[in-house]
Amino acid sequence: MCAAPSRAGSGRSSGERYVRVFEACDEDKKGYLSREDFKVAVVMLFGYKPSKMEVDSVMASVQQKHSGILLEEFLKLMSTKKAAQLHHSEIRQIFTAFDMQYRGFLTLEDFKRAFNSIAPKLPERIIVEAFRFVQPWVKTLAGANIPLSKTDHPLVREFLDSRVRNGGAILARTQLTETYLPEVYLKEKEN
C-alpha cells in the first residue's frame, strides 16, 4: 500500500502533487506504477477507485517496456483527467444555474430560457435541435446495452463535445436516467 505523501507544501502545483503521489505509490522505487499502484494513486488524487475497464484502458495505452506507467506518462494522464474533471464540474455549475426549480433536469422551456439569456441571437431551431438530440442518444445507448454512465466518461465527453454537433448538450448520467430513460422506455414499450 502506498504511503501517504507528506502534506508539507500542499499549496504547490498539481504537477508537484502528482509527482509526490507517484513517488509514494512506487514503494519499491521501480520507476513505474503497476496496476495496483495506479489504482491507489487515483484514489489518493481523485477520491475514487478506478474501474477495471479504466485501468485496462490506461495500461493498454502506456508504453509496456517497464510493465507499468512511467512518471512522464502518469503526469500526462493525471493532467488530462484533472482537466476533464474541471470541465465536467464547470458544466454542472452552469446546468445548476439554469435549473431554477431544482428538478435535476431542464425542460425545453428551461433550455430556451437559458440560451436566450446567454446567446439571445441564436436561432430557436438550433436550441430545439440541441435539446432533441438527447432522446435518440439515450435510445441508442439503451438499445446497445451501453450503461448511461458511459456518457460521463472523459473520453466519451470529449468526443461528444468536439466531434458531435450539439454533443455538449447531452446531460450527465443522472439526468439521463431520471428524466429521459423512462420516457424512451415508455415510447419503446408502446411500439
Coordinates of N, CA and C in Angstrom, one line a residue:
M1 N 0.8 -1.2 0.0 CA 0.0 0.0 0.0 C 0.9 1.2 0.0
C2 N 0.5 2.3 -0.7 CA 1.2 3.5 -0.8 C 1.2 4.2 0.5
A3 N 2.4 4.8 0.8 CA 2.5 5.7 2.0 C 1.9 7.0 1.6
A4 N 1.2 7.7 2.4 CA 0.6 9.0 2.1 C 1.8 10.0 1.9
P5 N 1.7 10.8 0.8 CA 2.7 11.8 0.6 C 2.6 12.9 1.7
S6 N 3.7 13.5 2.0 CA 3.8 14.5 3.0 C 2.9 15.7 2.6
R7 N 2.3 16.3 3.6 CA 1.4 17.4 3.4 C 2.1 18.7 3.3
A8 N 3.4 18.7 3.6 CA 4.2 19.9 3.6 C 4.2 20.5 2.2
G9 N 3.9 21.8 2.2 CA 3.9 22.5 0.9 C 2.7 22.1 0.0
S10 N 1.6 21.9 0.7 CA 0.4 21.4 -0.1 C -0.1 22.5 -1.0
G11 N 0.4 23.7 -0.9 CA 0.0 24.8 -1.8 C 0.7 24.7 -3.2
R12 N 1.5 23.7 -3.4 CA 2.2 23.5 -4.6 C 1.3 23.2 -5.8
S13 N 1.9 23.2 -7.0 CA 1.1 22.9 -8.2 C 0.6 21.5 -8.2
S14 N -0.4 21.2 -9.1 CA -0.9 19.9 -9.3 C 0.2 19.0 -9.7
G15 N 1.1 19.4 -10.6 CA 2.2 18.6 -11.1 C 3.1 18.1 -10.0
E16 N 3.4 19.0 -9.1 CA 4.2 18.6 -7.9 C 3.5 17.5 -7.1
R17 N 2.2 17.8 -6.9 CA 1.4 16.8 -6.1 C 1.4 15.4 -6.8
Y18 N 1.2 15.4 -8.1 CA 1.2 14.2 -8.9 C 2.5 13.4 -8.7
V19 N 3.6 14.2 -8.7 CA 5.0 13.6 -8.6 C 5.0 13.0 -7.2
R20 N 4.6 13.7 -6.1 CA 4.6 13.2 -4.8 C 3.8 11.9 -4.6
V21 N 2.6 11.9 -5.2 CA 1.8 10.7 -5.2 C 2.4 9.5 -5.9
F22 N 3.0 9.8 -7.1 CA 3.7 8.8 -7.9 C 4.8 8.2 -7.0
E23 N 5.6 9.0 -6.4 CA 6.7 8.5 -5.6 C 6.2 7.7 -4.4
A24 N 5.1 8.2 -3.8 CA 4.6 7.4 -2.6 C 4.0 6.1 -3.1
C25 N 3.5 6.0 -4.2 CA 2.9 4.7 -4.7 C 3.9 3.8 -5.3
D26 N 5.0 4.3 -5.7 CA 6.1 3.5 -6.3 C 7.0 3.1 -5.1
E27 N 6.4 2.3 -4.2 CA 7.1 2.0 -2.9 C 8.5 1.3 -3.2
D28 N 8.5 0.4 -4.1 CA 9.8 -0.4 -4.4 C 10.8 0.4 -5.2
K29 N 10.4 1.7 -5.6 CA 11.3 2.5 -6.4 C 11.7 1.8 -7.7
K30 N 10.7 1.3 -8.4 CA 10.9 0.6 -9.6 C 11.0 1.6 -10.8
G31 N 10.5 2.8 -10.6 CA 10.4 3.8 -11.6 C 9.2 3.8 -12.4
Y32 N 8.2 3.0 -12.0 CA 6.9 2.9 -12.7 C 5.8 2.5 -11.7
L33 N 4.6 2.7 -12.1 CA 3.5 2.2 -11.2 C 2.8 1.0 -11.9
S34 N 2.6 0.0 -11.1 CA 1.9 -1.2 -11.5 C 0.4 -0.9 -11.5
R35 N -0.4 -1.9 -12.0 CA -1.8 -1.7 -12.0 C -2.3 -1.3 -10.6
E36 N -1.9 -2.0 -9.6 CA -2.4 -1.8 -8.2 C -1.9 -0.4 -7.7
D37 N -0.6 -0.1 -8.0 CA -0.1 1.2 -7.6 C -0.9 2.3 -8.3
F38 N -1.3 2.2 -9.5 CA -2.0 3.2 -10.3 C -3.4 3.4 -9.6
K39 N -4.1 2.3 -9.3 CA -5.4 2.4 -8.6 C -5.3 3.2 -7.3
V40 N -4.3 2.9 -6.5 CA -4.2 3.6 -5.3 C -3.9 5.1 -5.5
A41 N -3.0 5.4 -6.5 CA -2.7 6.8 -6.9 C -4.0 7.5 -7.3
V42 N -4.8 6.9 -8.1 CA -6.1 7.6 -8.5 C -7.0 7.8 -7.3
V43 N -7.0 6.9 -6.3 CA -7.8 7.1 -5.1 C -7.2 8.3 -4.3
M44 N -5.9 8.3 -4.2 CA -5.3 9.4 -3.5 C -5.5 10.8 -4.2
L45 N -5.5 10.8 -5.5 CA -5.7 12.1 -6.2 C -7.1 12.5 -6.4
F46 N -8.0 11.6 -6.7 CA -9.3 11.9 -7.2 C -10.5 11.4 -6.2
G47 N -10.1 10.5 -5.3 CA -11.0 10.1 -4.3 C -12.0 9.0 -4.7
Y48 N -11.6 8.3 -5.8 CA -12.5 7.1 -6.2 C -11.5 6.0 -6.7
K49 N -12.0 4.8 -6.6 CA -11.3 3.7 -7.2 C -11.6 3.5 -8.6
P50 N -10.7 3.5 -9.5 CA -11.0 3.4 -10.9 C -11.5 2.0 -11.3
S51 N -12.4 1.9 -12.2 CA -13.0 0.6 -12.7 C -11.9 -0.2 -13.3
K52 N -12.2 -1.5 -13.5 CA -11.3 -2.4 -14.2 C -11.1 -1.9 -15.6
M53 N -12.2 -1.5 -16.2 CA -12.1 -1.0 -17.6 C -11.2 0.2 -17.7
E54 N -11.3 1.1 -16.8 CA -10.5 2.3 -16.8 C -9.0 2.0 -16.7
V55 N -8.7 1.1 -15.8 CA -7.3 0.6 -15.5 C -6.8 -0.1 -16.8
D56 N -7.6 -1.0 -17.3 CA -7.2 -1.7 -18.5 C -6.9 -0.8 -19.7
S57 N -7.8 0.2 -19.8 CA -7.6 1.2 -20.9 C -6.3 2.0 -20.7
V58 N -6.0 2.4 -19.5 CA -4.8 3.1 -19.2 C -3.6 2.3 -19.4
M59 N -3.6 1.1 -18.9 CA -2.5 0.2 -19.0 C -2.2 -0.2 -20.5
A60 N -3.2 -0.3 -21.3 CA -3.1 -0.6 -22.7 C -2.5 0.6 -23.5
S61 N -2.8 1.8 -23.0 CA -2.3 3.0 -23.7 C -0.9 3.4 -23.4
V62 N -0.3 2.9 -22.3 CA 1.0 3.3 -22.0 C 2.1 2.4 -22.6
Q63 N 3.3 2.9 -22.6 CA 4.4 2.0 -23.1 C 4.6 0.8 -22.1
Q64 N 4.6 -0.3 -22.6 CA 4.7 -1.5 -21.8 C 6.2 -2.0 -21.6
K65 N 7.1 -1.2 -21.9 CA 8.5 -1.6 -21.7 C 8.9 -1.8 -20.3
H66 N 8.2 -1.2 -19.4 CA 8.6 -1.3 -17.9 C 7.5 -1.9 -17.1
S67 N 6.5 -2.6 -17.7 CA 5.5 -3.3 -17.0 C 4.6 -2.3 -16.2
G68 N 4.6 -1.1 -16.6 CA 3.7 -0.1 -15.8 C 3.8 1.3 -16.4
I69 N 3.4 2.2 -15.6 CA 3.2 3.6 -16.0 C 4.4 4.4 -15.5
L70 N 5.2 5.0 -16.4 CA 6.3 5.8 -16.1 C 5.8 7.2 -15.6
L71 N 6.7 7.9 -14.9 CA 6.3 9.2 -14.3 C 5.8 10.1 -15.3
E72 N 6.5 10.3 -16.5 CA 6.1 11.2 -17.5 C 4.6 10.8 -18.0
E73 N 4.4 9.6 -18.2 CA 3.1 9.1 -18.7 C 2.0 9.4 -17.6
F74 N 2.4 9.1 -16.4 CA 1.5 9.4 -15.3 C 1.1 10.8 -15.2
L75 N 2.1 11.7 -15.3 CA 1.8 13.2 -15.3 C 0.8 13.6 -16.4
K76 N 1.0 13.1 -17.6 CA 0.1 13.4 -18.7 C -1.3 12.9 -18.4
L77 N -1.4 11.6 -17.9 CA -2.7 11.0 -17.6 C -3.4 11.8 -16.6
M78 N -2.7 12.2 -15.5 CA -3.4 12.9 -14.4 C -3.8 14.3 -14.8
S79 N -3.0 15.0 -15.6 CA -3.3 16.3 -16.0 C -4.6 16.3 -16.9
T80 N -4.6 15.3 -17.8 CA -5.8 15.1 -18.7 C -7.0 14.8 -17.8
K81 N -6.9 13.9 -16.9 CA -8.0 13.5 -16.0 C -8.5 14.7 -15.2
K82 N -7.6 15.5 -14.7 CA -8.0 16.7 -13.9 C -8.7 17.7 -14.8
A83 N -8.2 17.9 -16.0 CA -8.8 18.9 -16.9 C -10.3 18.4 -17.3
A84 N -10.5 17.1 -17.5 CA -11.8 16.6 -17.8 C -12.7 16.8 -16.5
Q85 N -12.2 16.6 -15.4 CA -12.9 16.7 -14.1 C -13.4 18.2 -14.0
L86 N -12.5 19.1 -14.2 CA -12.8 20.6 -14.1 C -13.8 21.0 -15.1
H87 N -13.7 20.4 -16.4 CA -14.7 20.7 -17.4 C -16.1 20.2 -17.0
H88 N -16.1 19.0 -16.5 CA -17.4 18.4 -16.1 C -18.0 19.2 -14.9
S89 N -17.2 19.7 -14.0 CA -17.6 20.5 -12.9 C -18.2 21.8 -13.4
E90 N -17.5 22.4 -14.3 CA -18.0 23.7 -14.9 C -19.3 23.5 -15.5
I91 N -19.5 22.4 -16.3 CA -20.8 22.2 -17.0 C -21.9 22.0 -15.9
R92 N -21.6 21.2 -14.8 CA -22.6 21.0 -13.8 C -23.0 22.3 -13.1
Q93 N -22.0 23.2 -12.9 CA -22.3 24.5 -12.3 C -23.2 25.4 -13.2
I94 N -23.0 25.3 -14.5 CA -23.8 26.1 -15.5 C -25.2 25.4 -15.5
F95 N -25.3 24.1 -15.5 CA -26.6 23.4 -15.5 C -27.4 23.8 -14.3
T96 N -26.7 23.8 -13.1 CA -27.4 24.1 -11.9 C -27.9 25.6 -11.9
A97 N -27.2 26.5 -12.5 CA -27.6 27.9 -12.6 C -28.9 28.0 -13.4
F98 N -29.1 27.1 -14.4 CA -30.3 27.2 -15.2 C -31.4 26.3 -14.7
D99 N -31.2 25.4 -13.8 CA -32.2 24.6 -13.2 C -32.8 25.3 -12.1
M100 N -33.6 26.4 -12.4 CA -34.1 27.3 -11.4 C -35.1 26.7 -10.4
Q101 N -35.7 25.6 -10.8 CA -36.7 25.0 -9.9 C -36.1 23.7 -9.2
Y102 N -34.8 23.5 -9.4 CA -34.1 22.4 -8.7 C -34.7 21.1 -8.9
R103 N -35.0 20.8 -10.2 CA -35.6 19.5 -10.5 C -34.6 18.5 -10.9
G104 N -33.4 18.9 -11.3 CA -32.4 18.0 -11.7 C -32.4 17.7 -13.2
F105 N -33.2 18.5 -13.9 CA -33.3 18.4 -15.4 C -33.8 19.7 -15.9
L106 N -33.7 19.9 -17.2 CA -34.1 21.1 -17.9 C -35.2 20.7 -18.9
T107 N -36.3 21.4 -18.8 CA -37.4 21.2 -19.9 C -36.9 22.0 -21.1
L108 N -37.7 21.8 -22.2 CA -37.4 22.6 -23.4 C -37.5 24.1 -23.1
E109 N -38.5 24.5 -22.3 CA -38.6 25.9 -22.0 C -37.5 26.4 -21.2
D110 N -37.0 25.6 -20.2 CA -35.8 26.0 -19.4 C -34.6 26.2 -20.3
F111 N -34.5 25.2 -21.3 CA -33.3 25.2 -22.2 C -33.4 26.5 -23.1
K112 N -34.6 26.8 -23.6 CA -34.7 28.0 -24.4 C -34.4 29.3 -23.6
R113 N -34.9 29.3 -22.3 CA -34.6 30.5 -21.5 C -33.1 30.7 -21.2
A114 N -32.5 29.5 -21.0 CA -31.0 29.6 -20.7 C -30.3 30.1 -21.9
F115 N -30.6 29.6 -23.1 CA -29.9 30.0 -24.3 C -30.2 31.4 -24.6
N116 N -31.5 31.8 -24.4 CA -31.8 33.2 -24.7 C -31.1 34.2 -23.8
S117 N -30.8 33.8 -22.6 CA -30.0 34.7 -21.7 C -28.5 34.8 -22.0
I118 N -28.0 33.7 -22.6 CA -26.5 33.8 -22.9 C -26.2 34.0 -24.4
A119 N -27.2 33.6 -25.2 CA -27.0 33.8 -26.7 C -28.3 34.2 -27.3
P120 N -28.8 35.5 -27.0 CA -30.1 35.9 -27.5 C -30.3 35.8 -29.0
K121 N -29.3 35.9 -29.8 CA -29.4 35.9 -31.2 C -29.4 34.5 -31.8
L122 N -29.2 33.5 -31.0 CA -29.1 32.1 -31.5 C -30.5 31.7 -32.0
P123 N -30.7 31.2 -33.2 CA -32.0 30.8 -33.7 C -32.6 29.7 -32.8
E124 N -33.9 29.8 -32.6 CA -34.6 28.8 -31.8 C -34.5 27.4 -32.4
R125 N -34.5 27.3 -33.7 CA -34.4 25.9 -34.3 C -33.1 25.2 -33.8
I126 N -32.0 25.9 -33.6 CA -30.7 25.3 -33.1 C -30.9 24.9 -31.7
I127 N -31.5 25.7 -30.9 CA -31.8 25.3 -29.5 C -32.6 24.1 -29.4
V128 N -33.7 24.0 -30.2 CA -34.6 22.9 -30.2 C -33.8 21.6 -30.7
E129 N -33.0 21.8 -31.7 CA -32.2 20.7 -32.3 C -31.3 20.1 -31.2
A130 N -30.6 21.0 -30.5 CA -29.7 20.5 -29.4 C -30.5 19.8 -28.3
F131 N -31.6 20.3 -28.0 CA -32.4 19.7 -26.9 C -32.9 18.3 -27.4
R132 N -33.4 18.2 -28.6 CA -33.9 17.0 -29.2 C -32.9 15.9 -29.4
F133 N -31.6 16.2 -29.4 CA -30.6 15.2 -29.6 C -30.5 14.2 -28.4
V134 N -30.9 14.6 -27.3 CA -30.8 13.8 -26.1 C -31.5 12.5 -26.1
Q135 N -32.8 12.5 -26.5 CA -33.6 11.3 -26.6 C -33.0 10.2 -27.5
P136 N -32.6 10.5 -28.7 CA -32.0 9.5 -29.5 C -30.7 8.9 -28.9
W137 N -30.0 9.8 -28.2 CA -28.8 9.3 -27.5 C -29.1 8.3 -26.5
V138 N -30.1 8.5 -25.7 CA -30.5 7.6 -24.6 C -31.0 6.3 -25.3
K139 N -31.8 6.4 -26.3 CA -32.4 5.3 -27.0 C -31.2 4.4 -27.6
T140 N -30.2 5.0 -28.2 CA -29.1 4.3 -28.8 C -28.3 3.6 -27.7
L141 N -28.0 4.2 -26.6 CA -27.2 3.6 -25.5 C -28.0 2.4 -24.9
A142 N -29.3 2.7 -24.6 CA -30.1 1.6 -24.0 C -30.3 0.4 -25.0
G143 N -30.5 0.7 -26.3 CA -30.6 -0.3 -27.3 C -29.4 -1.2 -27.5
A144 N -28.2 -0.5 -27.3 CA -26.9 -1.2 -27.5 C -26.4 -1.8 -26.1
N145 N -27.2 -1.7 -25.1 CA -26.9 -2.2 -23.8 C -25.6 -1.5 -23.2
I146 N -25.5 -0.2 -23.5 CA -24.3 0.5 -23.0 C -24.9 1.4 -21.8
P147 N -24.2 1.2 -20.7 CA -24.7 2.0 -19.5 C -24.7 3.5 -19.8
L148 N -25.7 4.2 -19.3 CA -25.8 5.6 -19.5 C -24.6 6.3 -18.8
S149 N -24.1 5.7 -17.8 CA -22.9 6.3 -17.1 C -21.7 6.5 -18.0
K150 N -21.7 5.8 -19.1 CA -20.6 6.0 -20.1 C -20.6 7.4 -20.7
T151 N -21.7 8.0 -20.6 CA -21.8 9.4 -21.1 C -20.9 10.3 -20.3
D152 N -20.7 10.0 -19.0 CA -19.8 10.8 -18.1 C -18.3 10.5 -18.3
H153 N -18.0 9.4 -19.0 CA -16.6 9.1 -19.2 C -15.9 10.2 -19.9
P154 N -14.7 10.6 -19.4 CA -14.0 11.7 -20.1 C -13.8 11.6 -21.6
L155 N -13.5 10.4 -22.0 CA -13.2 10.2 -23.5 C -14.5 10.4 -24.3
V156 N -15.6 9.8 -23.7 CA -16.9 10.0 -24.4 C -17.3 11.5 -24.4
R157 N -17.1 12.1 -23.3 CA -17.5 13.5 -23.1 C -16.7 14.4 -24.1
E158 N -15.4 14.1 -24.2 CA -14.5 14.8 -25.2 C -15.0 14.6 -26.6
F159 N -15.3 13.3 -26.9 CA -15.8 13.0 -28.3 C -17.1 13.8 -28.6
L160 N -18.0 13.8 -27.7 CA -19.3 14.4 -27.9 C -19.1 15.9 -28.0
D161 N -18.2 16.5 -27.2 CA -18.0 18.0 -27.2 C -17.3 18.4 -28.5
S162 N -16.4 17.6 -29.0 CA -15.5 18.0 -30.1 C -16.0 17.5 -31.5
R163 N -16.7 16.4 -31.5 CA -17.0 15.7 -32.8 C -18.5 15.6 -33.2
V164 N -19.3 15.9 -32.2 CA -20.8 15.7 -32.5 C -21.4 17.1 -32.3
R165 N -22.1 17.5 -33.4 CA -22.8 18.8 -33.4 C -23.8 18.8 -32.2
N166 N -23.7 19.7 -31.4 CA -24.6 19.8 -30.2 C -24.4 18.7 -29.2
G167 N -23.3 18.0 -29.3 CA -23.0 16.9 -28.4 C -22.7 17.3 -26.9
G168 N -22.3 18.6 -26.8 CA -22.1 19.1 -25.5 C -23.4 19.3 -24.7
A169 N -24.5 19.2 -25.4 CA -25.9 19.4 -24.8 C -26.3 18.2 -24.1
I170 N -25.6 17.0 -24.3 CA -26.0 15.8 -23.6 C -25.7 15.9 -22.1
L171 N -26.7 15.6 -21.4 CA -26.6 15.7 -19.9 C -25.8 14.6 -19.3
A172 N -25.6 14.7 -18.0 CA -24.9 13.6 -17.3 C -25.8 12.5 -17.0
R173 N -25.2 11.3 -16.6 CA -25.9 10.1 -16.4 C -27.2 10.3 -15.5
T174 N -27.0 11.0 -14.5 CA -28.2 11.1 -13.5 C -29.4 11.7 -14.2
Q175 N -29.2 12.8 -14.9 CA -30.3 13.4 -15.6 C -30.9 12.5 -16.7
L176 N -30.0 11.9 -17.4 CA -30.4 11.0 -18.5 C -31.3 9.8 -17.9
T177 N -30.8 9.3 -16.8 CA -31.5 8.2 -16.2 C -32.9 8.6 -15.6
E178 N -32.9 9.7 -14.9 CA -34.1 10.1 -14.2 C -35.1 10.8 -15.1
T179 N -34.6 11.4 -16.1 CA -35.6 12.2 -17.0 C -35.9 11.6 -18.3
Y180 N -34.9 11.1 -19.0 CA -35.1 10.7 -20.4 C -35.3 9.2 -20.5
L181 N -34.7 8.4 -19.7 CA -34.8 6.9 -19.8 C -36.2 6.4 -19.7
P182 N -37.0 6.9 -18.6 CA -38.4 6.4 -18.5 C -39.2 6.8 -19.7
E183 N -39.0 8.0 -20.3 CA -39.7 8.4 -21.5 C -39.4 7.6 -22.7
V184 N -38.1 7.3 -22.9 CA -37.7 6.4 -24.0 C -38.3 5.0 -23.8
Y185 N -38.2 4.5 -22.6 CA -38.8 3.2 -22.3 C -40.3 3.1 -22.6
L186 N -41.0 4.1 -22.2 CA -42.5 4.1 -22.5 C -42.8 4.2 -23.9
K187 N -42.0 5.0 -24.7 CA -42.2 5.1 -26.1 C -41.9 3.7 -26.8
E188 N -40.8 3.1 -26.4 CA -40.5 1.8 -27.0 C -41.5 0.7 -26.6
K189 N -42.0 0.8 -25.4 CA -43.0 -0.2 -25.0 C -44.3 -0.1 -25.8
E190 N -44.6 1.1 -26.2 CA -45.8 1.3 -27.0 C -45.7 0.8 -28.4
N191 N -44.5 0.7 -28.9 CA -44.2 0.3 -30.3 C -44.2 -1.2 -30.4

